[in-house]
């Protein structure tokens, strides 16, 4: 069985960044801010199950401010999605085009930010796919939709 190459954003997709009051102002100042974010339980469960079943080759691609934030996010992943291979965790600096950091030739991005989705799809026009995540539970639906529509990127 060929696997879907799936890249997952963290904030707003796997970790509930939006549930934190004043999160946009706090994350740069508070040590451990990202580590302490609550998981989006249905989305995390969908990723973990898809990895365990061998349905996806999972990558994390997340915007980060600095090395401290990188560390917080890696610790969060070890806590909630230990199945993720740490060599598949890509931290990009805020504002960078995530598509330039792909570790595979093609991939399907699961992200909540329209700009990331647009840049991802334009990077390898006609080959990359993206799924917009709006709420907890969308990852499972997105994985099903990608497979049903056969808009899949396989390794």
C-alpha atoms as an extended CHARMM CRD file, in Angstrom:
* protein
*
       155  EXT
         1         1  UNK       CA              0.0000000000        0.0000000000        0.0000000000  PROA      1               0.0000000000
         2         2  UNK       CA              1.3750000000        3.3770000000       -0.9870000000  PROA      2               0.0000000000
         3         3  UNK       CA              1.3310000000        6.0720000000        1.6460000000  PROA      3               0.0000000000
         4         4  UNK       CA              0.0620000000        9.6190000000        1.4830000000  PROA      4               0.0000000000
         5         5  UNK       CA              2.8830000000       12.0670000000        2.1650000000  PROA      5               0.0000000000
         6         6  UNK       CA              1.1910000000       14.3960000000        4.6530000000  PROA      6               0.0000000000
         7         7  UNK       CA              2.5850000000       17.5920000000        6.1460000000  PROA      7               0.0000000000
         8         8  UNK       CA              0.7760000000       18.9130000000        9.2270000000  PROA      8               0.0000000000
         9         9  UNK       CA              0.9220000000       22.4000000000       10.6450000000  PROA      9               0.0000000000
        10        10  UNK       CA              0.7920000000       22.4770000000       14.4450000000  PROA      10              0.0000000000
        11        11  UNK       CA             -0.8640000000       25.7030000000       15.6420000000  PROA      11              0.0000000000
        12        12  UNK       CA             -4.5860000000       25.6020000000       14.9070000000  PROA      12              0.0000000000
        13        13  UNK       CA             -4.3380000000       22.1240000000       13.3760000000  PROA      13              0.0000000000
        14        14  UNK       CA             -2.9030000000       19.8470000000       16.0750000000  PROA      14              0.0000000000
        15        15  UNK       CA             -2.4230000000       22.2530000000       18.9970000000  PROA      15              0.0000000000
        16        16  UNK       CA             -5.2920000000       24.5420000000       20.0500000000  PROA      16              0.0000000000
        17        17  UNK       CA             -3.5240000000       27.8950000000       19.7520000000  PROA      17              0.0000000000
        18        18  UNK       CA             -6.7760000000       29.8350000000       19.3430000000  PROA      18              0.0000000000
        19        19  UNK       CA             -8.1590000000       28.6130000000       22.6870000000  PROA      19              0.0000000000
        20        20  UNK       CA             -5.4730000000       30.5480000000       24.5620000000  PROA      20              0.0000000000
        21        21  UNK       CA             -6.6140000000       34.0070000000       25.6680000000  PROA      21              0.0000000000
        22        22  UNK       CA             -4.2970000000       36.6610000000       24.2290000000  PROA      22              0.0000000000
        23        23  UNK       CA             -2.1560000000       33.8830000000       22.7380000000  PROA      23              0.0000000000
        24        24  UNK       CA             -0.7510000000       36.0170000000       19.9400000000  PROA      24              0.0000000000
        25        25  UNK       CA              0.7960000000       38.3930000000       22.4630000000  PROA      25              0.0000000000
        26        26  UNK       CA              1.8510000000       35.7300000000       24.9810000000  PROA      26              0.0000000000
        27        27  UNK       CA              3.6090000000       33.1570000000       22.8310000000  PROA      27              0.0000000000
        28        28  UNK       CA              6.7290000000       35.2400000000       22.2500000000  PROA      28              0.0000000000
        29        29  UNK       CA              7.1420000000       36.0100000000       25.9480000000  PROA      29              0.0000000000
        30        30  UNK       CA              6.1950000000       32.9050000000       27.9100000000  PROA      30              0.0000000000
        31        31  UNK       CA              8.6050000000       30.0140000000       28.2530000000  PROA      31              0.0000000000
        32        32  UNK       CA              6.7300000000       26.7720000000       27.6600000000  PROA      32              0.0000000000
        33        33  UNK       CA              3.7660000000       28.4860000000       25.9830000000  PROA      33              0.0000000000
        34        34  UNK       CA              3.6300000000       26.0380000000       23.0590000000  PROA      34              0.0000000000
        35        35  UNK       CA              4.3780000000       23.0060000000       25.1870000000  PROA      35              0.0000000000
        36        36  UNK       CA              1.3640000000       23.8190000000       27.3410000000  PROA      36              0.0000000000
        37        37  UNK       CA             -1.1360000000       24.1620000000       24.4810000000  PROA      37              0.0000000000
        38        38  UNK       CA             -3.9980000000       21.6970000000       24.6040000000  PROA      38              0.0000000000
        39        39  UNK       CA             -4.1780000000       19.1840000000       21.7730000000  PROA      39              0.0000000000
        40        40  UNK       CA             -6.9760000000       19.2670000000       19.2200000000  PROA      40              0.0000000000
        41        41  UNK       CA             -7.8860000000       15.7470000000       20.2890000000  PROA      41              0.0000000000
        42        42  UNK       CA             -9.7640000000       14.5460000000       17.2060000000  PROA      42              0.0000000000
        43        43  UNK       CA             -7.0800000000       15.8580000000       14.8460000000  PROA      43              0.0000000000
        44        44  UNK       CA             -4.2720000000       14.3560000000       16.9270000000  PROA      44              0.0000000000
        45        45  UNK       CA             -6.1180000000       11.0260000000       17.1030000000  PROA      45              0.0000000000
        46        46  UNK       CA             -6.5770000000       10.9960000000       13.3130000000  PROA      46              0.0000000000
        47        47  UNK       CA             -2.8670000000       11.5870000000       12.6950000000  PROA      47              0.0000000000
        48        48  UNK       CA             -1.7980000000        8.9590000000       15.2280000000  PROA      48              0.0000000000
        49        49  UNK       CA             -4.1860000000        6.3580000000       13.7780000000  PROA      49              0.0000000000
        50        50  UNK       CA             -3.1400000000        7.0530000000       10.1920000000  PROA      50              0.0000000000
        51        51  UNK       CA              0.5320000000        6.6670000000       11.1530000000  PROA      51              0.0000000000
        52        52  UNK       CA             -0.1170000000        3.4270000000       13.0670000000  PROA      52              0.0000000000
        53        53  UNK       CA             -2.1280000000        1.9670000000       10.1800000000  PROA      53              0.0000000000
        54        54  UNK       CA              0.6610000000        2.8420000000        7.7470000000  PROA      54              0.0000000000
        55        55  UNK       CA             -1.6200000000        5.0930000000        5.6810000000  PROA      55              0.0000000000
        56        56  UNK       CA              0.5780000000        8.1910000000        5.7950000000  PROA      56              0.0000000000
        57        57  UNK       CA              4.1770000000        9.2270000000        5.8500000000  PROA      57              0.0000000000
        58        58  UNK       CA              3.7310000000       12.0900000000        8.3450000000  PROA      58              0.0000000000
        59        59  UNK       CA              5.7340000000       15.2880000000        8.5770000000  PROA      59              0.0000000000
        60        60  UNK       CA              5.2500000000       18.2800000000       10.8220000000  PROA      60              0.0000000000
        61        61  UNK       CA              5.9160000000       21.6940000000        9.3070000000  PROA      61              0.0000000000
        62        62  UNK       CA              5.3590000000       24.5230000000       11.7450000000  PROA      62              0.0000000000
        63        63  UNK       CA              6.2220000000       28.2160000000       11.9430000000  PROA      63              0.0000000000
        64        64  UNK       CA              8.3640000000       29.1250000000       14.9060000000  PROA      64              0.0000000000
        65        65  UNK       CA             10.0360000000       32.2090000000       16.3650000000  PROA      65              0.0000000000
        66        66  UNK       CA             13.3150000000       30.8040000000       17.6360000000  PROA      66              0.0000000000
        67        67  UNK       CA             15.1500000000       27.7940000000       19.0430000000  PROA      67              0.0000000000
        68        68  UNK       CA             13.2380000000       27.9830000000       22.3530000000  PROA      68              0.0000000000
        69        69  UNK       CA              9.9240000000       27.7740000000       20.5070000000  PROA      69              0.0000000000
        70        70  UNK       CA             11.2950000000       24.9140000000       18.3770000000  PROA      70              0.0000000000
        71        71  UNK       CA             12.1210000000       23.0360000000       21.5720000000  PROA      71              0.0000000000
        72        72  UNK       CA              8.6570000000       23.6530000000       23.0760000000  PROA      72              0.0000000000
        73        73  UNK       CA              6.9850000000       22.3540000000       19.9310000000  PROA      73              0.0000000000
        74        74  UNK       CA              9.1790000000       19.2420000000       19.7450000000  PROA      74              0.0000000000
        75        75  UNK       CA              8.4250000000       18.4790000000       23.3940000000  PROA      75              0.0000000000
        76        76  UNK       CA              4.6900000000       18.9170000000       22.6550000000  PROA      76              0.0000000000
        77        77  UNK       CA              4.9620000000       16.4490000000       19.7670000000  PROA      77              0.0000000000
        78        78  UNK       CA              6.7940000000       13.8940000000       21.9370000000  PROA      78              0.0000000000
        79        79  UNK       CA              3.9870000000       14.2150000000       24.4700000000  PROA      79              0.0000000000
        80        80  UNK       CA              0.9610000000       14.0100000000       22.1560000000  PROA      80              0.0000000000
        81        81  UNK       CA              2.1690000000       12.3540000000       18.9250000000  PROA      81              0.0000000000
        82        82  UNK       CA              5.1500000000       10.2010000000       19.8510000000  PROA      82              0.0000000000
        83        83  UNK       CA              4.7460000000        8.2890000000       16.5620000000  PROA      83              0.0000000000
        84        84  UNK       CA              6.1870000000       11.2600000000       14.6570000000  PROA      84              0.0000000000
        85        85  UNK       CA              9.7600000000       10.6340000000       13.5870000000  PROA      85              0.0000000000
        86        86  UNK       CA             11.7170000000       13.6690000000       14.8450000000  PROA      86              0.0000000000
        87        87  UNK       CA             13.6480000000       13.7330000000       11.5570000000  PROA      87              0.0000000000
        88        88  UNK       CA             10.2610000000       14.5560000000        9.9820000000  PROA      88              0.0000000000
        89        89  UNK       CA              9.7680000000       17.6850000000       12.1080000000  PROA      89              0.0000000000
        90        90  UNK       CA             10.4980000000       20.8810000000       10.2090000000  PROA      90              0.0000000000
        91        91  UNK       CA             10.4910000000       24.2390000000       11.9680000000  PROA      91              0.0000000000
        92        92  UNK       CA             10.4250000000       27.2670000000        9.7030000000  PROA      92              0.0000000000
        93        93  UNK       CA             10.6750000000       30.8580000000       10.7990000000  PROA      93              0.0000000000
        94        94  UNK       CA              7.4910000000       32.9090000000       10.8000000000  PROA      94              0.0000000000
        95        95  UNK       CA              6.7860000000       34.3550000000        7.3580000000  PROA      95              0.0000000000
        96        96  UNK       CA              8.8130000000       31.7680000000        5.4320000000  PROA      96              0.0000000000
        97        97  UNK       CA              7.1780000000       29.7870000000        2.6230000000  PROA      97              0.0000000000
        98        98  UNK       CA              6.6690000000       26.2800000000        4.0270000000  PROA      98              0.0000000000
        99        99  UNK       CA              6.8580000000       24.7170000000        0.5600000000  PROA      99              0.0000000000
       100       100  UNK       CA             10.5350000000       25.6720000000        0.2890000000  PROA      100             0.0000000000
       101       101  UNK       CA             11.2310000000       23.3850000000        3.2510000000  PROA      101             0.0000000000
       102       102  UNK       CA              9.5580000000       20.2190000000        1.9350000000  PROA      102             0.0000000000
       103       103  UNK       CA             11.6950000000       17.1330000000        2.4620000000  PROA      103             0.0000000000
       104       104  UNK       CA              9.9160000000       15.1720000000       -0.2640000000  PROA      104             0.0000000000
       105       105  UNK       CA              9.2700000000       15.8690000000       -3.9110000000  PROA      105             0.0000000000
       106       106  UNK       CA              5.5330000000       16.3930000000       -3.3530000000  PROA      106             0.0000000000
       107       107  UNK       CA              3.1470000000       16.4200000000       -0.4170000000  PROA      107             0.0000000000
       108       108  UNK       CA             -0.2790000000       17.2370000000        0.9370000000  PROA      108             0.0000000000
       109       109  UNK       CA             -0.3690000000       20.0800000000        3.4840000000  PROA      109             0.0000000000
       110       110  UNK       CA             -2.9240000000       20.2350000000        6.3050000000  PROA      110             0.0000000000
       111       111  UNK       CA             -2.9570000000       23.8530000000        7.4920000000  PROA      111             0.0000000000
       112       112  UNK       CA             -5.3170000000       26.5040000000        8.8340000000  PROA      112             0.0000000000
       113       113  UNK       CA             -3.7050000000       29.5290000000        7.1780000000  PROA      113             0.0000000000
       114       114  UNK       CA             -4.8170000000       30.4130000000        3.6470000000  PROA      114             0.0000000000
       115       115  UNK       CA             -1.4770000000       31.9660000000        2.6480000000  PROA      115             0.0000000000
       116       116  UNK       CA              0.3830000000       28.7470000000        3.5030000000  PROA      116             0.0000000000
       117       117  UNK       CA             -2.1130000000       26.7100000000        1.4820000000  PROA      117             0.0000000000
       118       118  UNK       CA             -1.8500000000       28.9960000000       -1.5470000000  PROA      118             0.0000000000
       119       119  UNK       CA              1.9640000000       29.0480000000       -1.4900000000  PROA      119             0.0000000000
       120       120  UNK       CA              2.0730000000       25.2710000000       -1.0340000000  PROA      120             0.0000000000
       121       121  UNK       CA             -0.1720000000       24.5710000000       -4.0140000000  PROA      121             0.0000000000
       122       122  UNK       CA              1.6250000000       27.0600000000       -6.2630000000  PROA      122             0.0000000000
       123       123  UNK       CA              5.0670000000       25.6590000000       -5.4410000000  PROA      123             0.0000000000
       124       124  UNK       CA              4.6850000000       22.5080000000       -7.5570000000  PROA      124             0.0000000000
       125       125  UNK       CA              1.7290000000       23.5920000000       -9.6210000000  PROA      125             0.0000000000
       126       126  UNK       CA             -0.5690000000       20.6630000000      -10.2160000000  PROA      126             0.0000000000
       127       127  UNK       CA              1.2790000000       18.2710000000       -7.8970000000  PROA      127             0.0000000000
       128       128  UNK       CA              1.0270000000       19.5490000000       -4.3190000000  PROA      128             0.0000000000
       129       129  UNK       CA             -2.3100000000       19.3540000000       -2.5430000000  PROA      129             0.0000000000
       130       130  UNK       CA             -3.5950000000       21.0860000000        0.5820000000  PROA      130             0.0000000000
       131       131  UNK       CA             -6.4870000000       20.7040000000        2.9940000000  PROA      131             0.0000000000
       132       132  UNK       CA             -7.7320000000       23.7070000000        4.9770000000  PROA      132             0.0000000000
       133       133  UNK       CA             -8.3120000000       22.8400000000        8.6270000000  PROA      133             0.0000000000
       134       134  UNK       CA            -10.9200000000       24.9700000000       10.3690000000  PROA      134             0.0000000000
       135       135  UNK       CA            -11.7200000000       22.9490000000       13.5050000000  PROA      135             0.0000000000
       136       136  UNK       CA            -10.9950000000       19.8410000000       15.5130000000  PROA      136             0.0000000000
       137       137  UNK       CA            -12.1240000000       16.8220000000       13.4930000000  PROA      137             0.0000000000
       138       138  UNK       CA            -11.1950000000       18.2440000000       10.0910000000  PROA      138             0.0000000000
       139       139  UNK       CA             -7.9940000000       16.2050000000        9.7700000000  PROA      139             0.0000000000
       140       140  UNK       CA             -9.8580000000       12.8750000000        9.7010000000  PROA      140             0.0000000000
       141       141  UNK       CA            -12.3290000000       14.2640000000        7.1680000000  PROA      141             0.0000000000
       142       142  UNK       CA             -9.4800000000       15.7230000000        5.1200000000  PROA      142             0.0000000000
       143       143  UNK       CA             -7.5880000000       12.4370000000        5.0230000000  PROA      143             0.0000000000
       144       144  UNK       CA            -10.7400000000       10.6450000000        3.8210000000  PROA      144             0.0000000000
       145       145  UNK       CA            -11.4910000000       13.2990000000        1.2000000000  PROA      145             0.0000000000
       146       146  UNK       CA             -7.9610000000       13.2370000000       -0.2060000000  PROA      146             0.0000000000
       147       147  UNK       CA             -8.1430000000        9.4610000000       -0.6280000000  PROA      147             0.0000000000
       148       148  UNK       CA            -11.6950000000        9.4040000000       -2.0210000000  PROA      148             0.0000000000
       149       149  UNK       CA            -10.9620000000       12.1030000000       -4.5790000000  PROA      149             0.0000000000
       150       150  UNK       CA             -7.6920000000       10.3810000000       -5.4540000000  PROA      150             0.0000000000
       151       151  UNK       CA             -5.9650000000       13.7550000000       -5.1530000000  PROA      151             0.0000000000
       152       152  UNK       CA             -3.1910000000       12.0180000000       -3.3210000000  PROA      152             0.0000000000
       153       153  UNK       CA              0.5530000000       12.3750000000       -3.3100000000  PROA      153             0.0000000000
       154       154  UNK       CA              2.1500000000        9.0010000000       -2.8490000000  PROA      154             0.0000000000
       155       155  UNK       CA              5.7190000000        7.9470000000       -2.1110000000  PROA      155             0.0000000000
